[in-house]
Amino acid sequence: MAQIIDGKSLAAVVRARVATEVRQIKAQGGTVRFAAVLVGEDPASQIYVRNKQRACEKVGIEFELHTLPANCRYEDLTALICRLSADKTINGVLLQLPVPPAVVGDRLTEVLNLIDPQKDVDGLTMANLGKLVDGGHGLIPCTAQGILYAIQSVCPDLTGKKIVMVGRSRIVGRPTSLLLTNHDATVTVCHSRTRNLAEHTRSADIVVVATGCPHLLTADMVKKDAIIIDVGINRLPDGKLVGDVDFDRVSKIASAITPVPGGIGPLTVAFMLKNIVAAYCRQHGG
Ligand code: NAD
């Protein structure tokens, strides 16, 4: 039976470090302030934003939520992002995704790039993604950091490890593959057009799955003693929350595995907090 990588307790360690840093900033008279932008009334996004708010408040980060209706104009959104980016009292700005297509169309990249890269706590501006390509000294996407932290909790040295990243989205798959490559792993990226996915995953020391397909990774697709990181969050028709991995069967073969819920989700929020404090420090010459 695999070791369960407990994302909740790993996240608690990261949050405690952030809380200490925020206390030190406050002791020196500083305030860490974070603004989230939510467009529309998507229930899942509302829950994610509320979780972020709670997480901020617990570590002493001031949180403000800016909402726009789903029928707002593109210009309303860009004006808000520009205003928050220019506000010197705000250290971090995040646009909750997805944004209704009726508002952004195919211009999401343009909107994200309006966020000051020094305040881009999701790490999704071209400037920060570019720095990741260059070896990584910008703000790094939170989920990618959470994945790296989860892997290193059971395998500290990734040098030469063969990792298969299933999924190539801008928010998870691509930045994660870059971050893991920067840590000297040999990374193969698979996606919906990959032929014979199982052939790739079966040869991997570590498999990271971020597809949004419940139970995509099955036991026959995994090498014995592989490390399995499940990023997926899927709500089944019966209301149950599951990942992209057939946890019950794969956990009998793997050496370590993240659960859903309680795996990468809490780590993503913890690394968002870490990025907010990192953003504050960059803006104050740290
Ligand atoms: P996305 O839809 O943008 O991308 C999905 C990726 O999976 C694509 O690159 C696609 O090519 C690939 N894919 C789809 N079907 C496939 C298949 N059958 N075989 C191989 N590849 C396939 O999704 P995303 O934003 O990257 O999110 C992926 C999942 O991770 C979702 O369930 C999402 O809810 C979850 N997620 C979790 C966290 C977290 O904090 N735990 C954060 C972000 C996303």
CSV table of C-alpha atoms and ligand atoms in Angstrom, one decimal:
chain,number,residue,atom,x,y,z
A,1,MET,CA,0.0,0.0,0.0
A,2,ALA,CA,1.3,3.4,-1.0
A,3,GLN,CA,2.3,6.1,1.4
A,4,ILE,CA,-0.4,8.8,1.3
A,5,ILE,CA,1.1,12.2,0.7
A,6,ASP,CA,-0.9,14.4,3.1
A,7,GLY,CA,-1.4,17.7,1.4
A,8,LYS,CA,-3.2,19.2,4.3
A,9,SER,CA,-0.3,18.7,6.8
A,10,LEU,CA,2.3,19.7,4.2
A,11,ALA,CA,0.2,22.9,3.5
A,12,ALA,CA,0.1,23.6,7.2
A,13,VAL,CA,3.9,23.8,7.3
A,14,VAL,CA,4.0,26.2,4.4
A,15,ARG,CA,1.2,28.4,5.9
A,16,ALA,CA,2.9,28.5,9.3
A,17,ARG,CA,6.1,29.8,7.6
A,18,VAL,CA,4.0,32.4,5.7
A,19,ALA,CA,2.3,33.5,9.0
A,20,THR,CA,5.7,34.1,10.6
A,21,GLU,CA,6.8,36.2,7.7
A,22,VAL,CA,3.6,38.3,7.8
A,23,ARG,CA,4.1,38.8,11.5
A,24,GLN,CA,7.6,40.0,10.9
A,25,ILE,CA,6.4,42.4,8.2
A,26,LYS,CA,3.7,43.8,10.6
A,27,ALA,CA,6.2,44.2,13.4
A,28,GLN,CA,8.1,46.5,11.0
A,29,GLY,CA,5.0,48.5,10.3
A,30,GLY,CA,4.1,46.9,7.0
A,31,THR,CA,0.7,45.5,5.7
A,32,VAL,CA,0.4,42.7,3.2
A,33,ARG,CA,-2.7,43.2,1.0
A,34,PHE,CA,-4.2,41.0,-1.7
A,35,ALA,CA,-7.0,41.7,-4.2
A,36,ALA,CA,-8.9,38.9,-6.0
A,37,VAL,CA,-11.1,39.6,-9.0
A,38,LEU,CA,-14.1,37.4,-9.7
A,39,VAL,CA,-16.2,37.8,-12.8
A,40,GLY,CA,-19.7,36.2,-12.9
A,41,GLU,CA,-21.4,33.9,-10.4
A,42,ASP,CA,-19.8,30.5,-11.1
A,43,PRO,CA,-20.4,28.5,-7.9
A,44,ALA,CA,-17.1,26.6,-8.0
A,45,SER,CA,-15.2,29.9,-8.5
A,46,GLN,CA,-17.1,31.5,-5.6
A,47,ILE,CA,-16.0,28.6,-3.3
A,48,TYR,CA,-12.4,28.8,-4.5
A,49,VAL,CA,-12.3,32.6,-3.8
A,50,ARG,CA,-13.9,32.1,-0.4
A,51,ASN,CA,-11.2,29.5,0.5
A,52,LYS,CA,-8.5,32.0,-0.6
A,53,GLN,CA,-10.1,34.7,1.6
A,54,ARG,CA,-10.1,32.4,4.6
A,55,ALA,CA,-6.6,31.3,4.0
A,56,CYS,CA,-5.4,34.9,3.7
A,57,GLU,CA,-7.2,36.0,6.9
A,58,LYS,CA,-5.7,33.1,8.9
A,59,VAL,CA,-2.1,34.2,8.2
A,60,GLY,CA,-2.8,37.9,8.6
A,61,ILE,CA,-2.9,38.9,4.9
A,62,GLU,CA,-5.6,41.6,4.2
A,63,PHE,CA,-8.0,40.3,1.5
A,64,GLU,CA,-10.3,42.3,-0.7
A,65,LEU,CA,-12.7,40.9,-3.3
A,66,HIS,CA,-13.7,42.8,-6.4
A,67,THR,CA,-16.7,41.3,-8.3
A,68,LEU,CA,-18.0,42.1,-11.8
A,69,PRO,CA,-21.2,40.7,-13.3
A,70,ALA,CA,-21.0,38.0,-15.9
A,71,ASN,CA,-22.4,40.6,-18.5
A,72,CYS,CA,-19.7,43.2,-17.7
A,73,ARG,CA,-17.8,44.8,-20.6
A,74,TYR,CA,-14.2,43.7,-21.5
A,75,GLU,CA,-13.2,47.3,-20.7
A,76,ASP,CA,-14.7,47.1,-17.2
A,77,LEU,CA,-12.5,44.2,-16.4
A,78,THR,CA,-9.3,45.7,-17.9
A,79,ALA,CA,-9.9,49.0,-16.1
A,80,LEU,CA,-10.2,47.2,-12.8
A,81,ILE,CA,-7.1,45.1,-13.3
A,82,CYS,CA,-5.1,48.2,-14.3
A,83,ARG,CA,-6.4,50.1,-11.2
A,84,LEU,CA,-5.5,47.3,-8.8
A,85,SER,CA,-2.1,46.8,-10.5
A,86,ALA,CA,-1.3,50.5,-10.1
A,87,ASP,CA,-2.5,50.7,-6.5
A,88,LYS,CA,0.7,50.9,-4.3
A,89,THR,CA,-1.1,49.6,-1.2
A,90,ILE,CA,-2.0,46.3,-2.9
A,91,ASN,CA,0.8,43.7,-3.1
A,92,GLY,CA,-0.9,40.8,-5.0
A,93,VAL,CA,-3.6,40.7,-7.7
A,94,LEU,CA,-5.3,37.5,-8.9
A,95,LEU,CA,-7.9,37.1,-11.6
A,96,GLN,CA,-10.1,34.0,-10.7
A,97,LEU,CA,-10.3,31.7,-13.6
A,98,PRO,CA,-12.2,30.8,-15.7
A,99,VAL,CA,-13.5,34.2,-16.8
A,100,PRO,CA,-16.8,34.0,-18.8
A,101,PRO,CA,-15.8,33.7,-22.5
A,102,ALA,CA,-18.5,36.4,-23.3
A,103,VAL,CA,-16.3,38.9,-21.4
A,104,VAL,CA,-12.8,38.0,-22.6
A,105,GLY,CA,-13.3,36.0,-25.8
A,106,ASP,CA,-9.8,35.0,-26.9
A,107,ARG,CA,-8.1,37.8,-25.1
A,108,LEU,CA,-7.5,36.2,-21.7
A,109,THR,CA,-3.7,36.4,-22.2
A,110,GLU,CA,-4.0,40.2,-22.8
A,111,VAL,CA,-6.0,40.6,-19.6
A,112,LEU,CA,-3.6,38.5,-17.5
A,113,ASN,CA,-0.7,40.5,-18.9
A,114,LEU,CA,-2.2,43.7,-17.5
A,115,ILE,CA,-1.3,42.4,-14.0
A,116,ASP,CA,1.9,43.9,-12.8
A,117,PRO,CA,4.3,40.9,-12.9
A,118,GLN,CA,5.5,41.8,-9.4
A,119,LYS,CA,1.9,41.4,-8.1
A,120,ASP,CA,1.1,38.3,-10.3
A,121,VAL,CA,0.6,35.8,-7.5
A,122,ASP,CA,-0.8,33.2,-9.9
A,123,GLY,CA,2.5,33.5,-12.0
A,124,LEU,CA,0.5,33.4,-15.3
A,125,THR,CA,1.7,36.6,-16.9
A,126,MET,CA,4.0,36.2,-19.9
A,127,ALA,CA,6.8,37.9,-17.9
A,128,ASN,CA,6.6,35.3,-15.1
A,129,LEU,CA,6.1,32.3,-17.4
A,130,GLY,CA,9.0,33.6,-19.4
A,131,LYS,CA,11.2,33.6,-16.3
A,132,LEU,CA,10.2,30.0,-15.6
A,133,VAL,CA,11.4,29.1,-19.1
A,134,ASP,CA,14.6,31.0,-18.4
A,135,GLY,CA,15.2,28.9,-15.2
A,136,GLY,CA,12.8,30.5,-12.7
A,137,HIS,CA,13.3,33.6,-10.7
A,138,GLY,CA,9.8,35.1,-11.1
A,139,LEU,CA,6.6,34.3,-9.3
A,140,ILE,CA,5.9,30.6,-10.1
A,141,PRO,CA,2.3,29.3,-10.6
A,142,CYS,CA,1.0,28.0,-7.2
A,143,THR,CA,-0.2,24.5,-8.3
A,144,ALA,CA,3.2,23.8,-9.9
A,145,GLN,CA,4.9,24.7,-6.7
A,146,GLY,CA,2.5,22.6,-4.7
A,147,ILE,CA,3.2,19.6,-7.0
A,148,LEU,CA,7.0,20.0,-6.6
A,149,TYR,CA,6.6,20.3,-2.8
A,150,ALA,CA,4.5,17.1,-2.7
A,151,ILE,CA,7.0,15.2,-4.8
A,152,GLN,CA,9.9,16.4,-2.8
A,153,SER,CA,8.3,15.4,0.5
A,154,VAL,CA,8.9,11.8,-0.6
A,155,CYS,CA,11.7,12.2,-3.2
A,156,PRO,CA,13.9,15.2,-2.4
A,157,ASP,CA,16.2,14.8,-5.4
A,158,LEU,CA,14.6,14.8,-8.8
A,159,THR,CA,17.9,14.5,-10.7
A,160,GLY,CA,17.4,12.1,-13.6
A,161,LYS,CA,13.9,11.0,-12.5
A,162,LYS,CA,11.6,10.2,-15.3
A,163,ILE,CA,8.4,12.2,-14.9
A,164,VAL,CA,5.4,12.0,-17.1
A,165,MET,CA,3.2,15.1,-16.9
A,166,VAL,CA,-0.3,14.3,-18.2
A,167,GLY,CA,-2.0,17.6,-19.2
A,168,ARG,CA,-0.5,20.7,-21.0
A,169,SER,CA,-2.7,23.6,-19.8
A,170,ARG,CA,-1.2,27.0,-19.2
A,171,ILE,CA,-2.3,26.9,-15.6
A,172,VAL,CA,-1.0,23.5,-14.6
A,173,GLY,CA,0.7,21.2,-17.1
A,174,ARG,CA,3.0,23.5,-18.9
A,175,PRO,CA,4.4,25.4,-15.9
A,176,THR,CA,4.8,22.2,-13.9
A,177,SER,CA,6.7,20.5,-16.7
A,178,LEU,CA,9.1,23.5,-16.8
A,179,LEU,CA,9.5,23.7,-13.0
A,180,LEU,CA,10.3,20.0,-12.8
A,181,THR,CA,12.7,20.3,-15.7
A,182,ASN,CA,14.4,23.1,-13.8
A,183,HIS,CA,14.9,20.6,-11.0
A,184,ASP,CA,16.8,18.3,-13.3
A,185,ALA,CA,14.0,15.7,-13.9
A,186,THR,CA,13.5,14.3,-17.4
A,187,VAL,CA,10.0,15.3,-18.2
A,188,THR,CA,7.6,14.0,-20.9
A,189,VAL,CA,4.4,16.0,-21.4
A,190,CYS,CA,1.4,14.0,-22.6
A,191,HIS,CA,-2.0,15.4,-23.5
A,192,SER,CA,-5.3,14.5,-25.2
A,193,ARG,CA,-3.6,13.9,-28.6
A,194,THR,CA,-0.9,11.7,-27.2
A,195,ARG,CA,-0.9,8.2,-28.7
A,196,ASN,CA,-0.8,5.3,-26.2
A,197,LEU,CA,-0.7,7.3,-23.0
A,198,ALA,CA,-0.2,4.1,-21.0
A,199,GLU,CA,3.1,3.3,-22.7
A,200,HIS,CA,4.5,6.6,-21.4
A,201,THR,CA,3.1,6.5,-17.9
A,202,ARG,CA,4.2,2.9,-17.4
A,203,SER,CA,7.8,3.9,-17.8
A,204,ALA,CA,7.7,6.8,-15.4
A,205,ASP,CA,9.2,7.0,-11.9
A,206,ILE,CA,6.7,9.8,-11.2
A,207,VAL,CA,3.3,10.5,-12.9
A,208,VAL,CA,1.6,13.9,-12.5
A,209,VAL,CA,-2.0,13.9,-13.8
A,210,ALA,CA,-4.0,17.2,-14.4
A,211,THR,CA,-6.7,16.5,-17.0
A,212,GLY,CA,-10.1,16.8,-15.4
A,213,CYS,CA,-10.9,13.2,-16.5
A,214,PRO,CA,-12.1,11.2,-13.5
A,215,HIS,CA,-10.1,7.9,-13.1
A,216,LEU,CA,-8.0,8.4,-16.3
A,217,LEU,CA,-4.9,6.9,-14.7
A,218,THR,CA,-5.6,3.2,-13.9
A,219,ALA,CA,-3.5,0.6,-12.2
A,220,ASP,CA,-2.4,-1.1,-15.4
A,221,MET,CA,-0.8,2.3,-16.5
A,222,VAL,CA,1.5,2.6,-13.5
A,223,LYS,CA,5.0,1.1,-12.8
A,224,LYS,CA,5.4,-0.6,-9.4
A,225,ASP,CA,6.6,1.9,-6.7
A,226,ALA,CA,6.0,4.9,-8.9
A,227,ILE,CA,5.0,8.2,-7.2
A,228,ILE,CA,1.6,9.5,-8.3
A,229,ILE,CA,0.4,13.1,-8.1
A,230,ASP,CA,-3.3,13.6,-8.7
A,231,VAL,CA,-4.1,17.2,-9.5
A,232,GLY,CA,-7.6,16.6,-10.9
A,233,ILE,CA,-10.7,17.8,-9.1
A,234,ASN,CA,-13.9,16.2,-10.5
A,235,ARG,CA,-17.4,16.2,-9.1
A,236,LEU,CA,-19.2,12.9,-9.9
A,237,PRO,CA,-23.0,12.9,-10.5
A,238,ASP,CA,-23.5,11.4,-7.0
A,239,GLY,CA,-21.7,14.5,-5.6
A,240,LYS,CA,-18.5,12.7,-4.7
A,241,LEU,CA,-15.2,14.6,-5.3
A,242,VAL,CA,-12.6,12.5,-7.1
A,243,GLY,CA,-9.3,13.1,-8.9
A,244,ASP,CA,-7.9,11.9,-12.2
A,245,VAL,CA,-6.5,8.7,-10.7
A,246,ASP,CA,-8.2,5.5,-9.8
A,247,PHE,CA,-7.0,5.9,-6.2
A,248,ASP,CA,-8.1,2.6,-4.7
A,249,ARG,CA,-6.3,0.4,-7.2
A,250,VAL,CA,-3.3,2.6,-8.1
A,251,SER,CA,-2.5,3.1,-4.4
A,252,LYS,CA,-1.8,-0.7,-4.2
A,253,ILE,CA,1.0,-0.4,-6.8
A,254,ALA,CA,2.5,3.1,-6.2
A,255,SER,CA,5.0,3.9,-3.5
A,256,ALA,CA,3.4,7.2,-2.7
A,257,ILE,CA,0.2,9.0,-3.9
A,258,THR,CA,-1.7,12.2,-3.2
A,259,PRO,CA,-5.4,11.9,-2.3
A,260,VAL,CA,-8.3,14.0,-3.7
A,261,PRO,CA,-9.4,15.9,-1.7
A,262,GLY,CA,-6.6,16.7,0.7
A,263,GLY,CA,-3.7,16.5,-1.8
A,264,ILE,CA,-2.6,19.2,-4.2
A,265,GLY,CA,-5.6,21.5,-3.5
A,266,PRO,CA,-4.5,22.7,0.0
A,267,LEU,CA,-0.9,23.0,-1.3
A,268,THR,CA,-2.0,25.3,-4.2
A,269,VAL,CA,-3.7,27.7,-1.7
A,270,ALA,CA,-0.6,27.6,0.6
A,271,PHE,CA,1.7,28.5,-2.2
A,272,MET,CA,-0.6,31.3,-3.3
A,273,LEU,CA,0.0,32.8,0.2
A,274,LYS,CA,3.7,32.2,-0.2
A,275,ASN,CA,3.6,34.1,-3.5
A,276,ILE,CA,1.7,37.0,-2.0
A,277,VAL,CA,4.4,37.5,0.7
A,278,ALA,CA,7.1,37.0,-2.0
A,279,ALA,CA,5.4,39.7,-4.1
A,280,TYR,CA,5.4,42.0,-1.0
A,281,CYS,CA,9.1,41.4,-0.5
A,282,ARG,CA,9.9,42.1,-4.2
A,283,GLN,CA,8.0,45.4,-4.0
A,284,HIS,CA,9.9,46.3,-0.8
A,285,GLY,CA,13.3,45.5,-2.2
A,286,GLY,CA,13.5,42.0,-0.6
B,1,NAD,P1,-7.6,22.1,-18.8
B,1,NAD,O1,-8.9,21.6,-19.3
B,1,NAD,O2,-7.2,23.4,-19.1
B,1,NAD,O3,-6.5,21.1,-19.4
B,1,NAD,C1,-6.6,19.7,-19.4
B,1,NAD,C2,-5.4,19.0,-20.0
B,1,NAD,O4,-5.6,17.6,-20.0
B,1,NAD,C3,-5.3,19.4,-21.5
B,1,NAD,O5,-3.9,19.8,-21.7
B,1,NAD,C4,-5.6,18.1,-22.3
B,1,NAD,O6,-4.9,18.0,-23.4
B,1,NAD,C5,-5.4,17.1,-21.2
B,1,NAD,N1,-6.2,15.9,-21.4
B,1,NAD,C6,-7.6,15.9,-21.4
B,1,NAD,N2,-8.1,14.7,-21.6
B,1,NAD,C7,-7.0,13.9,-21.7
B,1,NAD,C8,-6.8,12.5,-21.9
B,1,NAD,N3,-7.9,11.7,-22.1
B,1,NAD,N4,-5.6,12.0,-22.0
B,1,NAD,C9,-4.5,12.8,-21.8
B,1,NAD,N5,-4.6,14.1,-21.6
B,1,NAD,C10,-5.8,14.6,-21.6
B,1,NAD,O7,-7.5,21.8,-17.2
B,1,NAD,P2,-6.6,22.4,-16.1
B,1,NAD,O8,-7.0,23.7,-15.8
B,1,NAD,O9,-5.2,22.0,-16.4
B,1,NAD,O10,-7.1,21.4,-14.9
B,1,NAD,C11,-6.9,20.0,-14.9
B,1,NAD,C12,-7.6,19.4,-13.7
B,1,NAD,O11,-6.9,19.9,-12.5
B,1,NAD,C13,-9.0,19.8,-13.4
B,1,NAD,O12,-9.7,18.8,-12.8
B,1,NAD,C14,-8.9,21.0,-12.5
B,1,NAD,O13,-10.1,21.2,-11.7
B,1,NAD,C15,-7.8,20.6,-11.6
B,1,NAD,N6,-7.0,21.7,-11.0
B,1,NAD,C16,-6.7,21.5,-9.7
B,1,NAD,C17,-6.0,22.4,-9.0
B,1,NAD,C18,-5.6,22.2,-7.6
B,1,NAD,O14,-5.3,23.1,-6.9
B,1,NAD,N7,-5.7,20.9,-7.1
B,1,NAD,C19,-5.6,23.6,-9.7
B,1,NAD,C20,-5.9,23.8,-11.0
B,1,NAD,C21,-6.6,22.8,-11.7
